[in-house]
Short mmCIF file of C-alpha atoms in Angstrom, two decimals:
data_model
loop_
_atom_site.label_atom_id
_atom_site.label_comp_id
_atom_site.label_asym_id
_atom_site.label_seq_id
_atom_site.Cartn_x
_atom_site.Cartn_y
_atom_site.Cartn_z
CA UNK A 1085 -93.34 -76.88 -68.39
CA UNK A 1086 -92.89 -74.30 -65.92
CA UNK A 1087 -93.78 -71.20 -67.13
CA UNK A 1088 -97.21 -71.16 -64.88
CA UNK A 1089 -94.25 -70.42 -62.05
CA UNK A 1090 -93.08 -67.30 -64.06
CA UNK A 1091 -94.78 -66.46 -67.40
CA UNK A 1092 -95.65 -62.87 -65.69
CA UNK A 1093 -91.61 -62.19 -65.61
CA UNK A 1094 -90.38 -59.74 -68.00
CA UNK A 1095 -87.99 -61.59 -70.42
CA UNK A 1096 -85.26 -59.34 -69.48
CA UNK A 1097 -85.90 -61.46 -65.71
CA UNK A 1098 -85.58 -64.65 -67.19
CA UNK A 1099 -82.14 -67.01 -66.45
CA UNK A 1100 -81.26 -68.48 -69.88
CA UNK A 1101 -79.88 -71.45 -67.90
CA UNK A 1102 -83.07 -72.48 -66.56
CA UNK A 1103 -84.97 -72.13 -70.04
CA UNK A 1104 -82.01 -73.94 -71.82
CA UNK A 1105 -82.40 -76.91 -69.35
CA UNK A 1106 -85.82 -76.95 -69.37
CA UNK A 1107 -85.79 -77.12 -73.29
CA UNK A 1108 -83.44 -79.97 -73.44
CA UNK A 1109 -85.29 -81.76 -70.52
CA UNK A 1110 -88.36 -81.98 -72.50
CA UNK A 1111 -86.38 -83.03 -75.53
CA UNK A 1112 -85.37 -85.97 -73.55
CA UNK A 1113 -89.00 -86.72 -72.31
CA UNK A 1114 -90.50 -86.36 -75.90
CA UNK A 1115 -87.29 -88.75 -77.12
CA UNK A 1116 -87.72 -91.22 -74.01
CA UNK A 1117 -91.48 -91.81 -74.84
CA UNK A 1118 -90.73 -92.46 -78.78
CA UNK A 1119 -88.16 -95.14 -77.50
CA UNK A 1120 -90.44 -97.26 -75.44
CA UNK A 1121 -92.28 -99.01 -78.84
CA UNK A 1122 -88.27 -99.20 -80.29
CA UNK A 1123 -86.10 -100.54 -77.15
CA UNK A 1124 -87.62 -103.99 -76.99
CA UNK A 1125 -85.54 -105.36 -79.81
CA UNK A 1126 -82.31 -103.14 -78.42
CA UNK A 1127 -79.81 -104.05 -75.35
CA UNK A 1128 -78.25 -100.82 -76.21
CA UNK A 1129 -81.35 -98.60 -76.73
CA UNK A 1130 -82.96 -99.85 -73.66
CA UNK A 1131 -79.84 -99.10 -71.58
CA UNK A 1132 -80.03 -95.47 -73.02
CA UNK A 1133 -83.85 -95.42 -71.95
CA UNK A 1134 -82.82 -96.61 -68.28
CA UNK A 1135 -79.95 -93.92 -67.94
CA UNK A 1136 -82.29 -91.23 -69.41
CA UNK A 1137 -85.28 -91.99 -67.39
CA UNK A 1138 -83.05 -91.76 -63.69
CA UNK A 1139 -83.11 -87.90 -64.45
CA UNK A 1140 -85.43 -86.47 -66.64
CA UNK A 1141 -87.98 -85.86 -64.53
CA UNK A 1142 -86.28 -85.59 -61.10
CA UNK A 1143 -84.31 -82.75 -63.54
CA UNK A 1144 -87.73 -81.50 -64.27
CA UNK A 1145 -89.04 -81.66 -60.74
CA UNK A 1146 -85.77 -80.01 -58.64
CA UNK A 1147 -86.71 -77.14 -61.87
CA UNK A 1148 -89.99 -76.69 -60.77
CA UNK A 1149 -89.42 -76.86 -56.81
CA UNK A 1150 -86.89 -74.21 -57.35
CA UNK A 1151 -89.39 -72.06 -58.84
CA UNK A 1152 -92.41 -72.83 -56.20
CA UNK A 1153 -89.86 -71.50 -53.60
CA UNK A 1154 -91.70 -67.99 -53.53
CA UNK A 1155 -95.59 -69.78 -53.45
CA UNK A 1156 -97.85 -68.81 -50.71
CA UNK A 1157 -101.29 -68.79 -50.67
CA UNK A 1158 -101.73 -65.15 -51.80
CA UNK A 1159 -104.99 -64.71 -53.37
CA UNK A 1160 -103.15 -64.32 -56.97
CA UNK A 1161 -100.69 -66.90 -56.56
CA UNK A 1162 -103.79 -69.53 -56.33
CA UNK A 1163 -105.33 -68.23 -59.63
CA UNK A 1164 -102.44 -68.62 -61.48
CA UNK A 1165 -101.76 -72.61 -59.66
CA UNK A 1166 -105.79 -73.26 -60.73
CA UNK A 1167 -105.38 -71.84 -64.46
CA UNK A 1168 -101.87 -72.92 -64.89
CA UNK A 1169 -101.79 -76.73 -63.74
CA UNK A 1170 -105.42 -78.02 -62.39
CA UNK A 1171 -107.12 -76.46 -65.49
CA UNK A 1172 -105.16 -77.78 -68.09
CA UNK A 1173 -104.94 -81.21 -66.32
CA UNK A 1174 -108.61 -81.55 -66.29
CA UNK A 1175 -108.80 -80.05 -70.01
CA UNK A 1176 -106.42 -82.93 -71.22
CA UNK A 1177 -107.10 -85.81 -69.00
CA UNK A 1178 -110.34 -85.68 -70.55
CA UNK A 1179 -108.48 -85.19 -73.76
CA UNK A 1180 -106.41 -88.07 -73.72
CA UNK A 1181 -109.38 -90.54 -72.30
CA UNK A 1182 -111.31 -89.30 -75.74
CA UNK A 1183 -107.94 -89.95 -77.62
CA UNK A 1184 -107.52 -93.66 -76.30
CA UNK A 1185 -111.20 -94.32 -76.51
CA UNK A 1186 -111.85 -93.60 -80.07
CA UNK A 1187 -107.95 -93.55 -81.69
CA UNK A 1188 -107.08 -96.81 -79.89
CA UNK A 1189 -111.20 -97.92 -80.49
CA UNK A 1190 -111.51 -98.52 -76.64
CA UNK A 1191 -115.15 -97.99 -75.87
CA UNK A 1192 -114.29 -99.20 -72.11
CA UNK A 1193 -111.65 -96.34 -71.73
CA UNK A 1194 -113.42 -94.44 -68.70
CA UNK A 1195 -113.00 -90.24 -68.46
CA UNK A 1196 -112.25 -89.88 -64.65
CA UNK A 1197 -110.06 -87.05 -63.03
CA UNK A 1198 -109.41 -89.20 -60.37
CA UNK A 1199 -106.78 -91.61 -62.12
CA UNK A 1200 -104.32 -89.81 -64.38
CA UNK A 1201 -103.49 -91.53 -68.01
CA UNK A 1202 -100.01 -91.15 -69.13
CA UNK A 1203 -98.77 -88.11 -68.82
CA UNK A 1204 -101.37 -86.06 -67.46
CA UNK A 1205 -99.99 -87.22 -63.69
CA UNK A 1206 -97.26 -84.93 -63.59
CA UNK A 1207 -99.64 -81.98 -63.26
CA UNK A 1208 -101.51 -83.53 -60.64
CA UNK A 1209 -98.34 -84.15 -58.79
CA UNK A 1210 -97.45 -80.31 -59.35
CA UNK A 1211 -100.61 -79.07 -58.18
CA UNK A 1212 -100.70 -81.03 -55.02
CA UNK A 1213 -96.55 -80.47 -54.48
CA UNK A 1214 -97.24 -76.68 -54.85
CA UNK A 1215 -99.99 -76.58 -52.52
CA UNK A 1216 -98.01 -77.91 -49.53
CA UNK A 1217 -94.94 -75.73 -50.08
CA UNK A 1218 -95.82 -73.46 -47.29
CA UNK A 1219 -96.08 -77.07 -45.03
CA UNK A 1220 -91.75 -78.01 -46.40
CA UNK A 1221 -90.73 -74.19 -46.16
CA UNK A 1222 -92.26 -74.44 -42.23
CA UNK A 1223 -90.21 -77.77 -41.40
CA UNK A 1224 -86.77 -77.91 -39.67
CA UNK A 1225 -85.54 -80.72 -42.11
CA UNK A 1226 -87.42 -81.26 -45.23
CA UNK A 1227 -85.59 -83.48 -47.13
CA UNK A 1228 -85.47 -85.88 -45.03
CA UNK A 1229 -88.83 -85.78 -44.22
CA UNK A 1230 -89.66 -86.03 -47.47
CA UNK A 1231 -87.52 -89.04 -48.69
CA UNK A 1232 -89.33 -91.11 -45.09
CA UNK A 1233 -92.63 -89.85 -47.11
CA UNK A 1234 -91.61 -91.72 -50.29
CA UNK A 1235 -90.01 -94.67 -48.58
CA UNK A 1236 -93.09 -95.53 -46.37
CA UNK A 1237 -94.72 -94.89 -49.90
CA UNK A 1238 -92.86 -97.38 -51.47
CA UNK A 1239 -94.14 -100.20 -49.24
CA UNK A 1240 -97.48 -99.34 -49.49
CA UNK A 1241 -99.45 -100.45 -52.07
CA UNK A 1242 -103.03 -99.94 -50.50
CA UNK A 1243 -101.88 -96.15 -51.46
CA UNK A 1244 -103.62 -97.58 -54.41
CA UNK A 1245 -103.91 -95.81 -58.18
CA UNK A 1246 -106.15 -92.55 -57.08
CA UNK A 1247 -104.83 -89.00 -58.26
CA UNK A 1248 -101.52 -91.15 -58.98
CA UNK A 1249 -100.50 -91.07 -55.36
CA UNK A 1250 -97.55 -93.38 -55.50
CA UNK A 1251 -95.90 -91.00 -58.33
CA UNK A 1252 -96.73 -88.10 -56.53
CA UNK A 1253 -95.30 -89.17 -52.87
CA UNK A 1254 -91.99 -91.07 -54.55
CA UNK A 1255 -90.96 -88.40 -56.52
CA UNK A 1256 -91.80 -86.07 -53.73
CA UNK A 1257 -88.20 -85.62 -52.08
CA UNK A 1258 -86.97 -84.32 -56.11
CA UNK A 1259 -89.61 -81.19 -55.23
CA UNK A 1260 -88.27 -80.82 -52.06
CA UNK A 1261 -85.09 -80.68 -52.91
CA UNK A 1262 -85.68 -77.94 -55.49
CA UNK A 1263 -87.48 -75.91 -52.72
CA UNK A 1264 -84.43 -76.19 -50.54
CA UNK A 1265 -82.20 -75.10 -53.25
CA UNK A 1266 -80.69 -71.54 -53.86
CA UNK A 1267 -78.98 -69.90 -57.20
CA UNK A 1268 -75.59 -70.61 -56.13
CA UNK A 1269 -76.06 -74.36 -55.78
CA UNK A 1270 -77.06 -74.51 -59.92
CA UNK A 1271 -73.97 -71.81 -60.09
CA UNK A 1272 -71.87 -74.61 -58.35
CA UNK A 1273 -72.61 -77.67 -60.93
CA UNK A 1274 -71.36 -75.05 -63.91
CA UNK A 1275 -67.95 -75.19 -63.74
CA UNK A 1276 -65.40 -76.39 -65.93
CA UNK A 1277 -64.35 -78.81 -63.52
CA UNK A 1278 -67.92 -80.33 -63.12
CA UNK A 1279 -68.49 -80.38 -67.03
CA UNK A 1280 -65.47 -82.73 -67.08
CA UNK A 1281 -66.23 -84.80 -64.42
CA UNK A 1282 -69.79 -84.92 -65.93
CA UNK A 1283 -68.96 -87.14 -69.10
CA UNK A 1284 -66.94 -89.95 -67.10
CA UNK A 1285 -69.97 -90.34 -64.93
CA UNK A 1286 -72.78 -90.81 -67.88
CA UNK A 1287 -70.20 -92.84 -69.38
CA UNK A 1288 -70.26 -95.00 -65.85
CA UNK A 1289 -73.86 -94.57 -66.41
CA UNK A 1290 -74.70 -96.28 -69.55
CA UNK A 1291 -72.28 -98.91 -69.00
CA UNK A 1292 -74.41 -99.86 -65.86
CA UNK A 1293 -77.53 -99.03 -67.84
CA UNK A 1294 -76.55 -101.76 -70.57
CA UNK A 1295 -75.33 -104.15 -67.81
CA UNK A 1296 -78.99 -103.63 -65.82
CA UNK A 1297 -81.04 -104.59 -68.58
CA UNK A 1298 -81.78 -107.51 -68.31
CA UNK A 1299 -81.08 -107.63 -64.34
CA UNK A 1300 -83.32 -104.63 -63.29
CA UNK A 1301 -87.47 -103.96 -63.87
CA UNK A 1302 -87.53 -100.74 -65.18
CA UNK A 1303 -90.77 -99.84 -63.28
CA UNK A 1304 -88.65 -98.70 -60.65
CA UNK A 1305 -87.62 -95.45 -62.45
CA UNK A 1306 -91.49 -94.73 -62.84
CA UNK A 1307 -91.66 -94.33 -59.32
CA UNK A 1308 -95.52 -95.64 -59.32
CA UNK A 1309 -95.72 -98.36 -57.84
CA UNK A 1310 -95.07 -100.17 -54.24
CA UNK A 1311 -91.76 -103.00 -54.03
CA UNK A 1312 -94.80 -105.66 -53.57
CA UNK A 1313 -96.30 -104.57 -56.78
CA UNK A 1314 -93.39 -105.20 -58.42
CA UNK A 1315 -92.51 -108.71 -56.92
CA UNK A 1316 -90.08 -107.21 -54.78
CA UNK A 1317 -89.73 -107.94 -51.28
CA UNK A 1318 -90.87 -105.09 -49.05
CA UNK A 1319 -87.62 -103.77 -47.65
CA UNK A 1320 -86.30 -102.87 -51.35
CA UNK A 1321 -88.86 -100.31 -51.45
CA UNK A 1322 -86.81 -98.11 -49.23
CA UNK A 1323 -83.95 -99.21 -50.50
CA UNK A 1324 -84.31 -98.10 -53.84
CA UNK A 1325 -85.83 -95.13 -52.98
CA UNK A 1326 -82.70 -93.61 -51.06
CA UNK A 1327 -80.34 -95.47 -54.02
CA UNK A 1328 -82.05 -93.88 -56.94
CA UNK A 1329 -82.57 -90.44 -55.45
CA UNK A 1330 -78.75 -90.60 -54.93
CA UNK A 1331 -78.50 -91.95 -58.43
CA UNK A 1332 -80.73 -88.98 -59.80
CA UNK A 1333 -79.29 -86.01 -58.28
CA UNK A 1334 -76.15 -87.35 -59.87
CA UNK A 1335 -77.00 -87.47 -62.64
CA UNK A 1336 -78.92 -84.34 -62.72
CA UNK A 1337 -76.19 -82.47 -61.71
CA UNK A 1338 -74.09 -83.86 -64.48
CA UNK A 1339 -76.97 -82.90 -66.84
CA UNK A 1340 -77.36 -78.95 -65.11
CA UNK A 1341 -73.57 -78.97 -65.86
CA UNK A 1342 -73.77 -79.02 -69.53
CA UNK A 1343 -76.72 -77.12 -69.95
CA UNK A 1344 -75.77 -74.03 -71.33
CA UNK A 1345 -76.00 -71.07 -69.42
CA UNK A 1346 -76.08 -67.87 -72.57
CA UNK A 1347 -79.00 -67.55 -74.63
CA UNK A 1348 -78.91 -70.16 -77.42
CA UNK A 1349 -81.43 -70.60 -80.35
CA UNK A 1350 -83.62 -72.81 -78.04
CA UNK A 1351 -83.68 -70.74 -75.39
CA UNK A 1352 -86.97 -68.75 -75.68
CA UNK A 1353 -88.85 -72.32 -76.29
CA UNK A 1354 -87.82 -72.91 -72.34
CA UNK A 1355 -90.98 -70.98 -71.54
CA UNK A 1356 -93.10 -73.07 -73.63
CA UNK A 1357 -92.20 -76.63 -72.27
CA UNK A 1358 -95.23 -77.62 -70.98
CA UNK A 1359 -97.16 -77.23 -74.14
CA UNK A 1360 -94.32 -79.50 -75.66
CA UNK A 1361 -95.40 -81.79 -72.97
CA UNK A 1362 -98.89 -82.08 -73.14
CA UNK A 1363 -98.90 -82.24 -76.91
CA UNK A 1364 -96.16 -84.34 -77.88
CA UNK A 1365 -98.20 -87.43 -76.04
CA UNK A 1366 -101.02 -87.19 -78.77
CA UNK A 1367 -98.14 -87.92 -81.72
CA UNK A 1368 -96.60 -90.74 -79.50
CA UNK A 1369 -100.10 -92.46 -79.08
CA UNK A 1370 -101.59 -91.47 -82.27
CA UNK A 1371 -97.67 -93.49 -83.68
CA UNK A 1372 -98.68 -96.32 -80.94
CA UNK A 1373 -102.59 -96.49 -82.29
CA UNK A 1374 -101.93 -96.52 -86.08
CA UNK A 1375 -98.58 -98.09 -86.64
CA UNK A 1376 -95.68 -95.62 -87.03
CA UNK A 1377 -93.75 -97.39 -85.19
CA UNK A 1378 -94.29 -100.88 -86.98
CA UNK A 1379 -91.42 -101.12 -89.79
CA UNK A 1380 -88.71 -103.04 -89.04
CA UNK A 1381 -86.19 -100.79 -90.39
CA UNK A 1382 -86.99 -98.08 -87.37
CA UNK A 1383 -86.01 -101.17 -85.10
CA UNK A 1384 -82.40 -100.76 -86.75
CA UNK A 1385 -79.92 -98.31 -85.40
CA UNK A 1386 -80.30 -95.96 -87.80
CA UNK A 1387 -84.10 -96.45 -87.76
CA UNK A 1388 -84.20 -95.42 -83.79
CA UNK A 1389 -81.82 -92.56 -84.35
CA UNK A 1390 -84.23 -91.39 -86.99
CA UNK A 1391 -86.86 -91.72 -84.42
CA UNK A 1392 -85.06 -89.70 -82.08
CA UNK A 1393 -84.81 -86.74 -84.61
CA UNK A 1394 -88.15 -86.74 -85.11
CA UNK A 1395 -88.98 -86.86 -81.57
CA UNK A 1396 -86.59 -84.03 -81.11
CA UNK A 1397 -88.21 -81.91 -83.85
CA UNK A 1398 -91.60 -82.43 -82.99
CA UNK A 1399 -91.65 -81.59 -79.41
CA UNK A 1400 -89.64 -78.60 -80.52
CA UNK A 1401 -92.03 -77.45 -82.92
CA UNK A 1402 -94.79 -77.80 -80.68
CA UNK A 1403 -92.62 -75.81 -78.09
CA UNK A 1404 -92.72 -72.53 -79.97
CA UNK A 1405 -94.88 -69.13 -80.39
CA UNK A 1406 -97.75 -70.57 -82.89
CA UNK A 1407 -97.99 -73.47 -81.33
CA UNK A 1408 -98.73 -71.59 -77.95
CA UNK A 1409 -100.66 -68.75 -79.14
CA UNK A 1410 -103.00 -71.29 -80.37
CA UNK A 1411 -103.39 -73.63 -77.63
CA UNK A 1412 -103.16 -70.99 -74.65
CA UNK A 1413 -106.73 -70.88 -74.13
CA UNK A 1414 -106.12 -74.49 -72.80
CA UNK A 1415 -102.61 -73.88 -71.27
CA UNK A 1416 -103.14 -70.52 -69.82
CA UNK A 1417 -106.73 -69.55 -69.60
CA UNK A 1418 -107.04 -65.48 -67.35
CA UNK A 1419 -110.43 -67.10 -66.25
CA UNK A 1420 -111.35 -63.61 -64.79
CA UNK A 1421 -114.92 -64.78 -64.66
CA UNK A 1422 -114.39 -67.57 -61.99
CA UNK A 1423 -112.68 -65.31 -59.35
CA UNK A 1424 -113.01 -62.20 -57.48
CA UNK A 1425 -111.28 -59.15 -58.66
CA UNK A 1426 -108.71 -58.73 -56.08
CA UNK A 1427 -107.58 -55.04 -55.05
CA UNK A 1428 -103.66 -56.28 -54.59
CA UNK A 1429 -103.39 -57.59 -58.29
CA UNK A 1430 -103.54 -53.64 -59.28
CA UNK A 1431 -101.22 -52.35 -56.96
CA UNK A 1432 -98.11 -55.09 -57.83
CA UNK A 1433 -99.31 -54.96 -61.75
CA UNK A 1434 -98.25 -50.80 -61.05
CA UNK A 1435 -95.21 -51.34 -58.90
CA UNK A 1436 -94.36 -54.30 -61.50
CA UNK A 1437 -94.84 -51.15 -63.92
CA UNK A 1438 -92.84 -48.62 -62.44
CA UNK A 1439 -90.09 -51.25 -61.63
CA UNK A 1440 -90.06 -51.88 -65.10
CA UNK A 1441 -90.01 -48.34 -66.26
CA UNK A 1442 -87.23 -47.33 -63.93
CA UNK A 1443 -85.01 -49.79 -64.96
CA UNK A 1444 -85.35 -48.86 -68.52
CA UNK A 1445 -84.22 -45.14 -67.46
CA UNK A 1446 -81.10 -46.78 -66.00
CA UNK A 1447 -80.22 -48.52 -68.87
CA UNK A 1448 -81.09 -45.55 -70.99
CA UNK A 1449 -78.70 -43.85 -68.85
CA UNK A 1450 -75.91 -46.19 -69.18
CA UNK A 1451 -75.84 -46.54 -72.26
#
């Protein structure tokens, strides 16, 4: 999903670590979506959901703060924020408004940029979040600033549904974070010792998970709507905020810890996540829309684990080198035509060159 923040980086450049968790992040979005027709009939399956859902995304956010850490409004760094996020959200917003209108055979199903369906809001949210690094890189504290931005968020429901505000300011502080971050901090959640701690506290996880159920609205993990929107008393808006960030980073960590961090047989689909992403919604609808999910044997245990696989599978396939080649006119678009040629571009593409090319002779030499 992030490879807008770094698809110019040699391969040689790239951390396997982040590619690896970026890979298994979106297998665990593409998964989490297939389960929401499934968990109804499940206790158990529903509990997974919750647990999955407190860290998926805020995994997938701190990722892509991390990575916005260099952004400044340099001329080139804009280009590649319009053609990498704001192009393809606008190429399949409109997409998935023509999807619902004549899959689902809703003729009232409105195209409008201005309220993002599904999943489209996460590139919104990435778009504006990137824009305003230079305002969090320029503040004394940050973080906090940013979780009092989500909490006064979370008690404001006049914020209303435009450009999917709510998600975009509550899930603000997991951006944030990522910006504040440096390598050592990932380099500190792979240890040995971490890894072990890790599987007691997922264990803790699930069991509260299983135990919320039936306790706990769900729509809290969305992060899109106010505490009064969700029949909540105001002052849990706040609360919750501050309890599942905690709750999050947690269990983020716990997740970074047990990402691998050598090259695996996944690893070079970690630069492809975000056309796993924006295609893997089309299968999940076009399931929803024509009733893939209907027999009652997937609402079995082995039915839903079958499920997963295919989730799995599918948002892997769609994750590698065909799949992008053919869909980076929508993904990745140069756009040359829209912007002014600028004079910098061709003096970092030569140092970028030379860099390159020197470090070749040193390896050359080496070996």
């Amino acid at each position: 999903m992030f490879q807008e923040a770094t698809r110019r980086t040699p391969d040689k450049q790239r951390d396997a670590f982040f590619d690896n968790a970026k890979y298994l992040a979106i297998v665990l979005v593409a998964m989490g979506h297939s389960w929401e027709p499934l968990k109804g009939g499940s206790r158990i399956l529903e509990g997974v959901y919750t647990v999955v859902y407190a860290f998926h995304m805020p995994a997938f956010i701190i990722i892509s703060g991390f990575f916005s850490r260099s952004f400044d409004m340099r001329p080139d760094r804009l280009r590649r924020l319009v053609t990498g996020v704001l192009v393809p959200y606008v190429i399949f917003e409109t997409a998935y408004s023509l999807f619902q209108r004549y899959g689902n055979d809703d003729p009232g199903m409105r195209i409008t940029l201005l309220d993002p369906w599904f999943l489209t809001w996460f590139l919104v949210a990435l778009f504006i979040w990137r824009l305003t690094t230079p305002l969090w890189k320029s503040v004394r504290r940050p973080l906090p600033i940013a979780l009092g931005v989500a909490m006064f968020a979370s008690v404001s429901p006049a914020i209303g549904d435009d450009l999917d505000l709510q998600r975009v300011l509550q899930f603000l502080p997991y951006f944030v974070l990522g910006l504040c971050l440096k390598p050592e901090h990932f380099r500190m959640v792979r240890t040995r010792r971490m890894r072990i701690v890790a599987v007691p506290v997922f264990a803790l996880a699930l069991a509260i998970g299983w135990w919320a159920v039936p306790r706990m609205n769900a729509a809290w993990f969305y992060h899109r709507d106010a505490a009064q929107e969700l029949l909540a008393p105001w002052w849990s808006g706040p609360v919750m905020v501050l309890a599942l960030f905690g709750c999050s980073v947690l269990l983020t960590a716990c997740f970074f810890a047990w990402v691998p961090g050598r090259r695996m047989w996944f690893t070079t689909l970690g630069a492809g996540t975000l056309y796993g992403y924006l295609l893997h919604g089309f299968v999940i609808k076009a399931g929803e829309y024509y009733g893939w999910f209907e027999p009652k044997w997937l609402h079995r245990p082995l039915g839903e684990i079958f499920v997963t696989l295919v989730a799995g599978a599918v948002v892997t396939a769609l994750c590698t080198a065909p799949v992008r080649r053919v869909f980076k006119f929508a993904m990745e678009p140069e756009m040359r035509w829209a912007f002014k040629p600028d004079p910098a571009d061709a003096a970092r593409d030569r140092e970028t060159r030379e860099q390159q090319e020197q470090r070749e002779r040193r390896e050359k030499v080496s070996a």
